[in-house]
Amino acid sequence: MFRLLGLLGGLSVASDMGTGAPLEESLKRSVVATRLAWTAGCGREEMSDVVYTSLLQHLGCTAASHEAAQVWGDDVASTRLAFLTDFGSREDLVRTWVPGLAEATGVSKARALGTTIAHGKKFEALGPVATCEVARDAARRLGLPASVQASLFHTLAMWNGRGYPDTSGDDIPLASRIMHVASTAVMFHLHAGPTAALSEVRRRAGTYLDPSLVDLFLCQGHEVLESIEDADPYDVVLDSEPDPARYVDDEQLETVARVFGDLVDLKTPWLHGHSAAVGDLSAKAATCLRLDEQVRSVRLAGYLHDIGRIGVSSRIWDKPGPLTRSEHDQARLHVYYSEQILSRVPGLDAVAKLAGQHHERCDGSGYHRGLTGGLLSMPSRVVATAAAFRGLVEERPYRRGLPLNEAAARLHAHAKAGRLDGDAVAAVLEAAGQHERVRRSRPAHLTERQVEVLRLMAAGLSNRDIAQRLVISRRTAEHHVQDVYLKIGVSTRAGAALFAMEHGLLGEHG
């Protein structure tokens, strides 16, 4: 049995990386939020909601990564800057957002401002909706209560009603309002120190923040902010969860891992379903090799092997041409990040090691450590081979996916050259051949045509592109899109993609 909060506390480092925050910002935010909730007189259930809501504030941070990278040039940097900027203040826009974006993306301030003027409103209408939908639906899949799901759906709400969703004041869940105060305080404390944090909390009262909660916080703000540096925030967060603590069994642990894998795959449409496919294929191959005691670790490592991608801009994963040397170095970092994130989760040491070796090769030509075969276990070789196979059969922005027979030939060539393990290659190909073409019932009463449309929506195609791909009129495509959104209960591409991944609707190679 694993304690759910322990898992999420360790994995919260991923959302820190995905939003460009210092590591453990999520944990420290949760500490401050629970102390504020205690001061506000919250009961046991409200306290529990605050713990999980504040820890998982950025659960949906990858929802609009693809679009943010296209518009701003760097989704990680622009997300961080967006939280640091008060867009209701023209002075703050010019002082914080524009120079920060220019520096992060290597463009002039004039160009950064021009891009903001040209695309800011359109992105503002898309990004928050996707972020909130994904956070809510991911929380549901994690087994968190409806109250936490609702609080995370309001993660971008504002006290004055100018955020998303369209609600204001006391209609915003209390856990969300407490999280907003704690988030502002911790973010600016880590960015510029306690004085700046208190000043920013005070300045945002009545606009972004609940003024009564701001008053409560300001009475103890200095002490609370200083104390978060004195203890391990992970341990403090665990201690703050009211009884009874939530636990997950082995099956639920796999669900948690798959959810986080799916969230990372939202970084770009080219990766949708990749992590789940690697996890399932790795587990089947491990079974073929009779690695019975390692099957679960192999599956978990497959689901989570790419979690470090979250810390690398989607601009890298979306690039249609060859990467520059600098971009290549950034891409390689994702393996190190994966291992770093997973090593923070108690009980997942073996999984962290496997994930950190999924790009190693038996001849020492891999990364990030350049290990040779004698240092690579068979489970490690299986995960690496499964990830390599899925990378060959899936489409990427710079090439089409290979047919299964060509991908198999590539793996055999790698085994012959000593890069991949021959037994692992044989097991992965055997497992890949076990794909059962069984007609399954469709979730949400989707028709076969609607599933086709959903896949194209998830891939980011416009209504016009969907119409051309399916040889139907644009109006018919629009009707299909709206029907799909209505049936699955979301309204954004990211929400549709997460639904498709959850239900395994992305097809043989997706």
Coordinates of C-alpha atoms in Angstrom, one line a residue:
M1 CA 0.0 0.0 0.0
F2 CA 1.2 3.5 -0.8
R3 CA 0.0 6.7 0.8
L4 CA -1.6 8.8 -2.0
L5 CA -0.4 12.1 -0.6
G6 CA 3.1 10.7 -0.5
L7 CA 3.0 9.7 -4.1
L8 CA 1.5 13.1 -5.2
G9 CA 3.9 15.0 -3.0
G10 CA 6.9 13.4 -4.7
L11 CA 5.3 13.7 -8.2
S12 CA 4.4 17.4 -7.6
V13 CA 8.0 18.2 -8.5
A14 CA 6.9 17.5 -12.1
S15 CA 4.4 20.4 -12.0
D16 CA 7.1 22.6 -10.6
M17 CA 9.3 21.8 -13.6
G18 CA 6.4 22.2 -16.0
T19 CA 5.6 25.7 -14.7
G20 CA 9.2 26.9 -14.4
A21 CA 9.0 27.0 -10.6
P22 CA 11.7 26.2 -8.1
L23 CA 11.6 22.6 -7.0
E24 CA 9.3 22.0 -4.0
E25 CA 7.2 25.2 -4.6
S26 CA 4.1 23.0 -4.7
L27 CA 5.0 21.4 -1.4
K28 CA 5.7 24.8 0.2
R29 CA 2.4 26.2 -1.2
S30 CA 0.5 23.3 0.4
V31 CA 2.2 24.0 3.8
V32 CA 1.3 27.6 3.7
A33 CA -2.2 26.9 2.5
T34 CA -2.9 24.4 5.3
R35 CA -1.7 26.8 7.9
L36 CA -4.0 29.5 6.5
A37 CA -6.9 27.0 6.5
W38 CA -6.2 26.2 10.1
T39 CA -6.3 30.0 11.0
A40 CA -9.5 30.3 9.0
G41 CA -11.1 27.6 11.2
C42 CA -11.6 25.0 8.5
G43 CA -13.0 21.6 9.5
R44 CA -11.4 18.2 8.8
E45 CA -12.9 17.8 5.2
E46 CA -12.1 21.3 4.3
M47 CA -8.5 20.9 5.5
S48 CA -8.1 17.8 3.4
D49 CA -9.4 19.6 0.3
V50 CA -6.9 22.4 0.9
V51 CA -4.0 20.0 1.3
Y52 CA -4.7 18.3 -2.1
T53 CA -5.9 21.4 -4.0
S54 CA -2.9 23.5 -3.1
L55 CA -0.4 20.7 -3.8
L56 CA -2.0 20.0 -7.2
Q57 CA -2.7 23.6 -8.3
H58 CA -0.7 23.0 -11.5
L59 CA -2.0 19.5 -12.3
G60 CA -3.3 20.9 -15.6
C61 CA -0.1 22.8 -16.5
T62 CA 0.5 20.8 -19.7
A63 CA -3.0 21.3 -21.1
A64 CA -2.0 24.2 -23.4
S65 CA 1.7 23.6 -23.6
H66 CA 1.6 22.9 -27.3
E67 CA -0.3 26.1 -28.1
A68 CA 1.7 28.2 -25.6
A69 CA 5.0 27.1 -27.3
Q70 CA 3.6 28.0 -30.7
V71 CA 2.5 31.5 -29.6
W72 CA 5.1 32.5 -27.1
G73 CA 8.1 30.3 -28.1
D74 CA 8.5 28.7 -24.7
D75 CA 5.6 27.2 -22.7
V76 CA 7.5 26.7 -19.5
A77 CA 8.9 30.2 -19.3
S78 CA 5.6 31.9 -20.4
T79 CA 3.6 29.9 -17.8
R80 CA 5.9 31.1 -15.0
L81 CA 5.8 34.7 -16.2
A82 CA 2.0 34.6 -16.5
F83 CA 1.7 33.8 -12.8
L84 CA 4.2 36.5 -11.9
T85 CA 2.4 39.1 -13.9
D86 CA -0.7 41.1 -13.0
F87 CA -2.3 41.4 -16.4
G88 CA -4.7 44.0 -15.0
S89 CA -1.8 46.4 -14.6
R90 CA -0.3 47.8 -17.8
E91 CA 2.8 48.8 -15.8
D92 CA 3.3 45.2 -14.6
L93 CA 2.8 43.9 -18.1
V94 CA 5.6 46.1 -19.4
R95 CA 7.8 45.6 -16.3
T96 CA 7.5 41.8 -15.9
W97 CA 5.9 40.0 -18.8
V98 CA 7.4 41.7 -21.8
P99 CA 11.1 41.7 -20.7
G100 CA 10.8 38.3 -19.2
L101 CA 9.3 36.8 -22.4
A102 CA 12.0 38.5 -24.5
E103 CA 14.8 37.2 -22.4
A104 CA 13.4 33.6 -22.2
T105 CA 12.8 33.3 -26.0
G106 CA 15.7 35.4 -27.3
V107 CA 13.5 38.0 -29.1
S108 CA 13.3 41.8 -28.8
K109 CA 11.0 43.4 -26.3
A110 CA 9.2 45.0 -29.2
R111 CA 8.5 41.6 -30.7
A112 CA 7.4 40.2 -27.4
L113 CA 5.0 43.0 -26.9
G114 CA 3.7 42.7 -30.5
T115 CA 3.1 39.0 -30.0
T116 CA 1.2 39.7 -26.9
I117 CA -1.0 42.3 -28.6
A118 CA -1.6 40.0 -31.6
H119 CA -2.3 36.7 -29.8
G120 CA -2.8 37.4 -26.1
K121 CA -6.6 37.6 -26.1
K122 CA -7.0 34.5 -28.2
F123 CA -4.7 32.5 -26.0
E124 CA -6.4 33.9 -22.9
A125 CA -9.7 32.4 -24.2
L126 CA -8.1 29.0 -24.7
G127 CA -5.5 28.3 -22.1
P128 CA -7.4 28.7 -18.9
V129 CA -10.3 26.5 -20.1
A130 CA -8.0 23.7 -21.1
T131 CA -5.9 24.0 -17.9
C132 CA -9.0 23.8 -15.6
E133 CA -10.7 21.0 -17.5
V134 CA -7.6 18.8 -17.5
A135 CA -6.9 19.5 -13.8
R136 CA -10.5 18.5 -12.9
D137 CA -10.5 15.3 -15.0
A138 CA -7.1 14.2 -13.8
A139 CA -8.2 14.7 -10.2
R140 CA -11.2 12.5 -10.9
R141 CA -8.9 9.8 -12.4
L142 CA -6.7 10.0 -9.3
G143 CA -9.7 9.1 -7.1
L144 CA -9.9 12.5 -5.4
P145 CA -13.3 13.7 -4.1
A146 CA -15.7 15.9 -6.1
S147 CA -14.9 18.8 -3.9
V148 CA -11.2 18.7 -4.8
Q149 CA -12.1 18.3 -8.5
A150 CA -14.3 21.4 -8.3
S151 CA -11.6 23.3 -6.4
L152 CA -9.0 22.5 -9.1
F153 CA -11.4 23.4 -11.8
H154 CA -11.4 26.9 -10.2
T155 CA -7.6 27.1 -10.0
L156 CA -7.6 30.2 -12.4
A157 CA -10.7 31.9 -10.9
M158 CA -10.4 35.4 -9.6
W159 CA -12.2 37.1 -6.7
N160 CA -13.4 39.9 -9.0
G161 CA -14.8 37.4 -11.5
R162 CA -12.4 38.2 -14.3
G163 CA -10.8 34.7 -14.3
Y164 CA -12.0 31.3 -15.4
P165 CA -14.6 29.9 -14.8
D166 CA -17.0 32.8 -14.8
T167 CA -17.6 33.1 -11.1
S168 CA -16.5 35.4 -8.3
G169 CA -16.4 36.0 -4.6
D170 CA -17.7 33.4 -2.2
D171 CA -19.0 31.3 -5.1
I172 CA -15.3 30.2 -5.7
P173 CA -14.6 27.1 -3.5
L174 CA -12.9 28.0 -0.2
A175 CA -10.1 25.6 -0.9
S176 CA -9.4 27.4 -4.2
R177 CA -9.4 30.8 -2.5
I178 CA -7.0 29.7 0.2
M179 CA -4.8 28.1 -2.5
H180 CA -4.7 31.4 -4.4
V181 CA -3.4 33.4 -1.4
A182 CA -0.8 30.7 -0.5
S183 CA 0.3 30.4 -4.2
T184 CA 0.9 34.2 -4.5
A185 CA 2.8 34.3 -1.2
V186 CA 5.0 31.4 -1.8
M187 CA 5.7 32.2 -5.5
F188 CA 6.8 35.8 -4.8
H189 CA 8.7 34.7 -1.6
L190 CA 10.8 32.3 -3.7
H191 CA 11.1 34.8 -6.5
A192 CA 12.0 38.0 -4.6
G193 CA 11.8 37.4 -0.9
P194 CA 9.3 37.7 2.0
T195 CA 8.8 41.5 1.7
A196 CA 7.9 41.3 -1.9
A197 CA 5.6 38.3 -1.2
L198 CA 3.6 40.2 1.5
S199 CA 3.4 43.3 -0.8
E200 CA 2.1 41.3 -3.7
V201 CA -0.5 39.5 -1.6
R202 CA -1.7 42.8 -0.3
R203 CA -1.8 44.4 -3.8
R204 CA -3.9 41.6 -5.2
A205 CA -6.5 41.6 -2.5
G206 CA -10.0 42.3 -3.9
T207 CA -8.9 41.5 -7.5
Y208 CA -7.3 38.1 -7.6
L209 CA -7.5 37.3 -3.9
D210 CA -10.2 37.0 -1.3
P211 CA -9.6 40.2 0.8
S212 CA -10.7 38.5 4.1
L213 CA -8.2 35.7 3.6
V214 CA -5.5 38.2 2.7
D215 CA -6.1 39.9 6.1
L216 CA -5.8 36.6 7.9
F217 CA -2.6 35.8 6.1
L218 CA -1.0 39.2 6.6
C219 CA -1.4 38.8 10.4
Q220 CA 1.0 35.8 10.3
G221 CA 2.7 36.0 6.9
H222 CA 6.2 36.7 8.0
E223 CA 6.3 33.8 10.4
V224 CA 4.7 31.4 8.0
L225 CA 7.0 32.2 5.1
E226 CA 10.1 32.1 7.2
S227 CA 9.1 28.7 8.8
I228 CA 8.8 26.9 5.4
E229 CA 12.5 27.1 5.0
D230 CA 13.2 25.4 8.4
A231 CA 11.7 21.9 7.7
D232 CA 11.3 19.4 4.9
P233 CA 8.1 20.5 3.2
Y234 CA 7.4 16.9 2.1
D235 CA 7.2 15.7 5.7
V236 CA 5.2 18.7 6.8
V237 CA 2.6 18.2 4.1
L238 CA 2.2 14.5 5.0
D239 CA 1.7 15.5 8.6
S240 CA -0.9 18.1 7.7
E241 CA -3.4 15.6 6.1
P242 CA -6.3 15.0 8.5
D243 CA -7.2 11.4 9.4
P244 CA -8.1 9.1 7.7
A245 CA -5.2 9.4 5.3
R246 CA -5.8 8.1 1.8
Y247 CA -4.0 5.0 0.6
V248 CA -3.7 3.3 -2.8
D249 CA -3.2 -0.4 -3.6
D250 CA -1.0 -1.7 -6.4
E251 CA -3.7 -1.3 -9.1
Q252 CA -4.5 2.2 -8.0
L253 CA -0.7 3.0 -8.0
E254 CA -0.7 2.0 -11.7
T255 CA -3.6 4.4 -12.3
V256 CA -1.7 7.3 -10.6
A257 CA 1.3 6.5 -12.8
R258 CA -0.7 6.4 -16.0
V259 CA -2.5 9.6 -15.2
F260 CA 0.8 11.4 -14.8
G261 CA 2.2 9.8 -18.0
D262 CA -0.9 11.0 -19.9
L263 CA -0.5 14.5 -18.5
V264 CA 3.1 14.7 -19.7
D265 CA 2.0 13.4 -23.1
L266 CA -0.2 16.4 -23.4
K267 CA 3.0 18.5 -24.0
T268 CA 2.5 17.8 -27.7
P269 CA -0.1 16.0 -29.9
W270 CA 2.8 13.9 -31.3
L271 CA 3.2 12.1 -27.9
H272 CA -0.4 11.4 -27.0
G273 CA -0.7 7.9 -25.6
H274 CA 3.0 7.3 -25.8
S275 CA 3.7 6.7 -22.1
A276 CA 0.7 4.3 -21.7
A277 CA 1.8 2.4 -24.7
V278 CA 5.4 2.0 -23.5
G279 CA 4.2 0.9 -20.1
D280 CA 1.8 -1.8 -21.3
L281 CA 4.2 -3.0 -24.0
S282 CA 7.1 -3.2 -21.4
A283 CA 4.9 -5.2 -19.0
K284 CA 3.9 -7.7 -21.7
A285 CA 7.5 -8.1 -22.8
A286 CA 8.6 -8.6 -19.2
T287 CA 5.9 -11.3 -18.9
C288 CA 7.2 -13.0 -22.1
L289 CA 10.7 -13.1 -20.4
R290 CA 9.2 -14.5 -17.2
L291 CA 10.4 -11.5 -15.2
D292 CA 7.3 -12.0 -13.0
E293 CA 8.6 -10.1 -9.9
Q294 CA 9.6 -7.1 -12.0
V295 CA 6.5 -6.8 -14.2
R296 CA 4.8 -4.1 -12.0
S297 CA 8.0 -2.0 -11.8
V298 CA 8.5 -2.3 -15.5
R299 CA 4.9 -1.2 -16.2
L300 CA 5.2 1.8 -13.8
A301 CA 8.6 2.8 -15.3
G302 CA 7.0 2.7 -18.8
Y303 CA 4.1 4.9 -17.7
L304 CA 6.5 7.4 -16.1
H305 CA 9.7 7.1 -18.1
D306 CA 9.1 10.4 -19.9
I307 CA 7.8 12.4 -17.0
G308 CA 10.9 14.6 -17.3
R309 CA 9.7 15.9 -20.7
I310 CA 7.5 18.3 -18.7
G311 CA 10.6 20.4 -17.8
V312 CA 11.6 20.9 -21.5
S313 CA 9.7 23.4 -23.7
S314 CA 7.2 21.9 -26.1
R315 CA 8.9 23.9 -28.8
I316 CA 11.6 21.2 -28.7
W317 CA 9.1 18.3 -29.0
D318 CA 7.1 20.0 -31.7
K319 CA 10.0 21.0 -34.0
P320 CA 9.5 19.6 -37.5
G321 CA 13.2 19.7 -38.5
P322 CA 16.5 18.7 -37.0
L323 CA 17.4 19.9 -33.5
T324 CA 20.3 22.2 -33.0
R325 CA 23.1 21.1 -30.7
S326 CA 21.7 23.2 -27.9
E327 CA 18.1 21.9 -28.5
H328 CA 19.5 18.4 -28.6
D329 CA 21.1 18.9 -25.2
Q330 CA 17.8 20.2 -23.8
A331 CA 15.9 17.2 -25.1
R332 CA 18.4 14.8 -23.5
L333 CA 17.8 16.4 -20.1
H334 CA 14.4 14.9 -19.9
V335 CA 15.9 11.5 -18.9
Y336 CA 17.8 13.1 -16.0
Y337 CA 14.6 15.0 -15.0
S338 CA 12.6 11.8 -15.0
E339 CA 15.0 10.1 -12.6
Q340 CA 15.2 13.2 -10.4
I341 CA 11.4 13.4 -10.1
L342 CA 10.8 9.7 -9.4
S343 CA 13.6 9.4 -7.0
R344 CA 11.7 11.8 -4.7
V345 CA 8.8 9.3 -4.3
P346 CA 9.4 6.8 -1.5
G347 CA 9.1 3.2 -2.6
L348 CA 9.7 4.0 -6.3
D349 CA 13.5 3.7 -6.3
A350 CA 13.5 0.8 -8.7
V351 CA 11.1 2.7 -11.0
A352 CA 13.3 5.8 -10.9
K353 CA 16.3 3.8 -11.9
L354 CA 14.5 2.1 -14.9
A355 CA 13.1 5.4 -16.1
G356 CA 16.5 7.0 -15.8
Q357 CA 18.0 4.3 -18.1
H358 CA 15.4 4.2 -20.9
H359 CA 17.8 5.9 -23.3
E360 CA 20.9 3.9 -22.3
R361 CA 22.3 1.4 -24.9
C362 CA 24.2 -1.8 -24.3
D363 CA 27.3 -0.5 -26.2
G364 CA 27.5 2.6 -24.1
S365 CA 26.2 5.0 -26.8
G366 CA 23.1 6.0 -24.9
Y367 CA 22.4 8.7 -22.3
H368 CA 22.3 10.2 -19.8
R369 CA 25.1 8.3 -18.1
G370 CA 26.4 6.3 -21.1
L371 CA 26.1 3.0 -19.2
T372 CA 27.2 -0.3 -20.9
G373 CA 25.4 -3.6 -21.0
G374 CA 27.0 -5.0 -17.8
L375 CA 25.4 -2.2 -15.8
L376 CA 21.9 -2.5 -17.4
S377 CA 19.5 -5.0 -15.9
M378 CA 17.1 -7.0 -18.1
P379 CA 14.1 -4.9 -16.9
S380 CA 16.0 -1.8 -17.9
R381 CA 16.8 -3.3 -21.3
V382 CA 13.1 -4.1 -21.8
V383 CA 11.9 -0.6 -21.0
A384 CA 14.5 0.9 -23.3
T385 CA 13.6 -1.4 -26.1
A386 CA 9.8 -0.8 -25.7
A387 CA 10.4 2.9 -25.7
A388 CA 12.5 2.6 -28.8
F389 CA 9.9 0.5 -30.6
R390 CA 7.1 2.9 -29.8
G391 CA 9.2 5.8 -30.9
L392 CA 9.6 4.1 -34.3
V393 CA 6.0 3.3 -35.0
E394 CA 4.5 6.6 -33.7
E395 CA 4.5 9.7 -35.9
R396 CA 6.7 12.6 -35.0
P397 CA 6.7 16.1 -36.4
Y398 CA 9.8 15.3 -38.5
R399 CA 8.7 11.9 -39.9
R400 CA 5.9 9.5 -40.3
G401 CA 5.6 6.4 -38.1
L402 CA 7.1 3.2 -39.5
P403 CA 5.1 0.1 -40.4
L404 CA 5.5 -2.7 -37.8
N405 CA 7.7 -4.8 -40.0
E406 CA 10.1 -1.9 -40.7
A407 CA 10.2 -1.0 -37.0
A408 CA 11.0 -4.7 -36.2
A409 CA 13.8 -4.7 -38.7
R410 CA 15.3 -1.5 -37.1
L411 CA 15.2 -3.2 -33.7
H412 CA 16.9 -6.3 -35.0
A413 CA 19.6 -4.1 -36.6
H414 CA 20.2 -2.4 -33.3
A415 CA 20.5 -5.7 -31.5
K416 CA 22.9 -7.0 -34.1
A417 CA 25.0 -3.9 -33.7
G418 CA 25.1 -4.4 -29.9
R419 CA 23.0 -1.3 -29.0
L420 CA 19.9 -3.2 -27.8
D421 CA 19.6 -6.5 -26.1
G422 CA 18.6 -9.3 -28.4
D423 CA 16.3 -11.1 -25.9
A424 CA 14.6 -7.8 -25.0
V425 CA 14.1 -7.1 -28.7
A426 CA 12.5 -10.6 -29.2
A427 CA 10.3 -10.1 -26.2
V428 CA 9.1 -6.7 -27.2
L429 CA 8.3 -7.8 -30.8
E430 CA 6.5 -10.8 -29.4
A431 CA 4.5 -8.6 -27.1
A432 CA 3.7 -6.1 -29.8
G433 CA 2.4 -9.0 -32.0
Q434 CA -0.1 -9.8 -29.3
H435 CA -2.2 -6.8 -30.1
E436 CA -5.8 -8.0 -30.1
R437 CA -8.1 -6.4 -32.7
V438 CA -11.2 -6.6 -30.6
R439 CA -14.1 -4.3 -31.2
R440 CA -14.7 -2.6 -27.9
S441 CA -17.7 -0.7 -26.7
R442 CA -17.2 3.0 -27.0
P443 CA -17.2 5.3 -23.9
A444 CA -19.8 8.1 -23.6
H445 CA -21.9 6.4 -26.3
L446 CA -19.6 7.7 -29.0
T447 CA -20.2 6.4 -32.5
E448 CA -17.3 5.1 -34.7
R449 CA -17.3 8.3 -36.7
Q450 CA -17.2 10.3 -33.5
V451 CA -14.2 8.3 -32.3
E452 CA -12.5 9.2 -35.6
V453 CA -13.3 12.8 -35.1
L454 CA -12.1 12.7 -31.5
R455 CA -8.7 11.3 -32.5
L456 CA -8.3 14.2 -35.0
M457 CA -9.5 16.8 -32.4
A458 CA -6.9 15.4 -29.9
A459 CA -4.2 15.8 -32.5
G460 CA -5.0 19.5 -32.8
L461 CA -6.7 19.5 -36.2
S462 CA -9.1 22.4 -37.0
N463 CA -12.6 21.8 -38.1
R464 CA -11.6 22.5 -41.7
D465 CA -8.7 20.0 -41.4
I466 CA -11.0 17.3 -40.0
A467 CA -13.4 17.9 -42.8
Q468 CA -10.7 17.5 -45.4
R469 CA -9.2 14.4 -43.7
L470 CA -12.6 12.6 -43.5
V471 CA -13.9 14.0 -46.8
I472 CA -17.0 15.6 -45.3
S473 CA -18.3 19.1 -45.3
R474 CA -16.9 21.6 -42.8
R475 CA -20.4 22.1 -41.3
T476 CA -20.7 18.3 -40.8
A477 CA -17.3 18.3 -39.1
E478 CA -18.4 21.1 -36.9
H479 CA -21.5 19.2 -35.8
H480 CA -19.4 16.1 -35.1
V481 CA -17.0 18.1 -33.0
Q482 CA -19.7 19.8 -30.9
D483 CA -21.5 16.4 -30.4
V484 CA -18.2 14.9 -29.2
Y485 CA -17.5 17.7 -26.8
L486 CA -21.0 17.4 -25.4
K487 CA -20.8 13.7 -24.9
I488 CA -17.4 13.6 -23.2
G489 CA -18.0 16.7 -21.1
V490 CA -15.1 18.9 -22.2
S491 CA -14.7 21.9 -24.5
T492 CA -10.9 21.9 -25.4
R493 CA -8.5 19.9 -27.5
A494 CA -6.5 19.1 -24.3
G495 CA -9.6 17.8 -22.5
A496 CA -10.5 15.7 -25.6
A497 CA -6.9 14.3 -25.8
L498 CA -6.9 13.4 -22.1
F499 CA -10.3 11.6 -22.5
A500 CA -9.0 9.7 -25.6
M501 CA -5.9 8.6 -23.7
E502 CA -7.8 7.5 -20.6
H503 CA -10.1 5.3 -22.7
G504 CA -7.4 4.0 -25.1
L505 CA -9.0 5.6 -28.2
L506 CA -5.9 6.8 -30.0
G507 CA -5.5 3.8 -32.3
E508 CA -2.8 1.2 -32.8
H509 CA 0.2 3.6 -33.0
G510 CA -1.1 6.5 -30.8

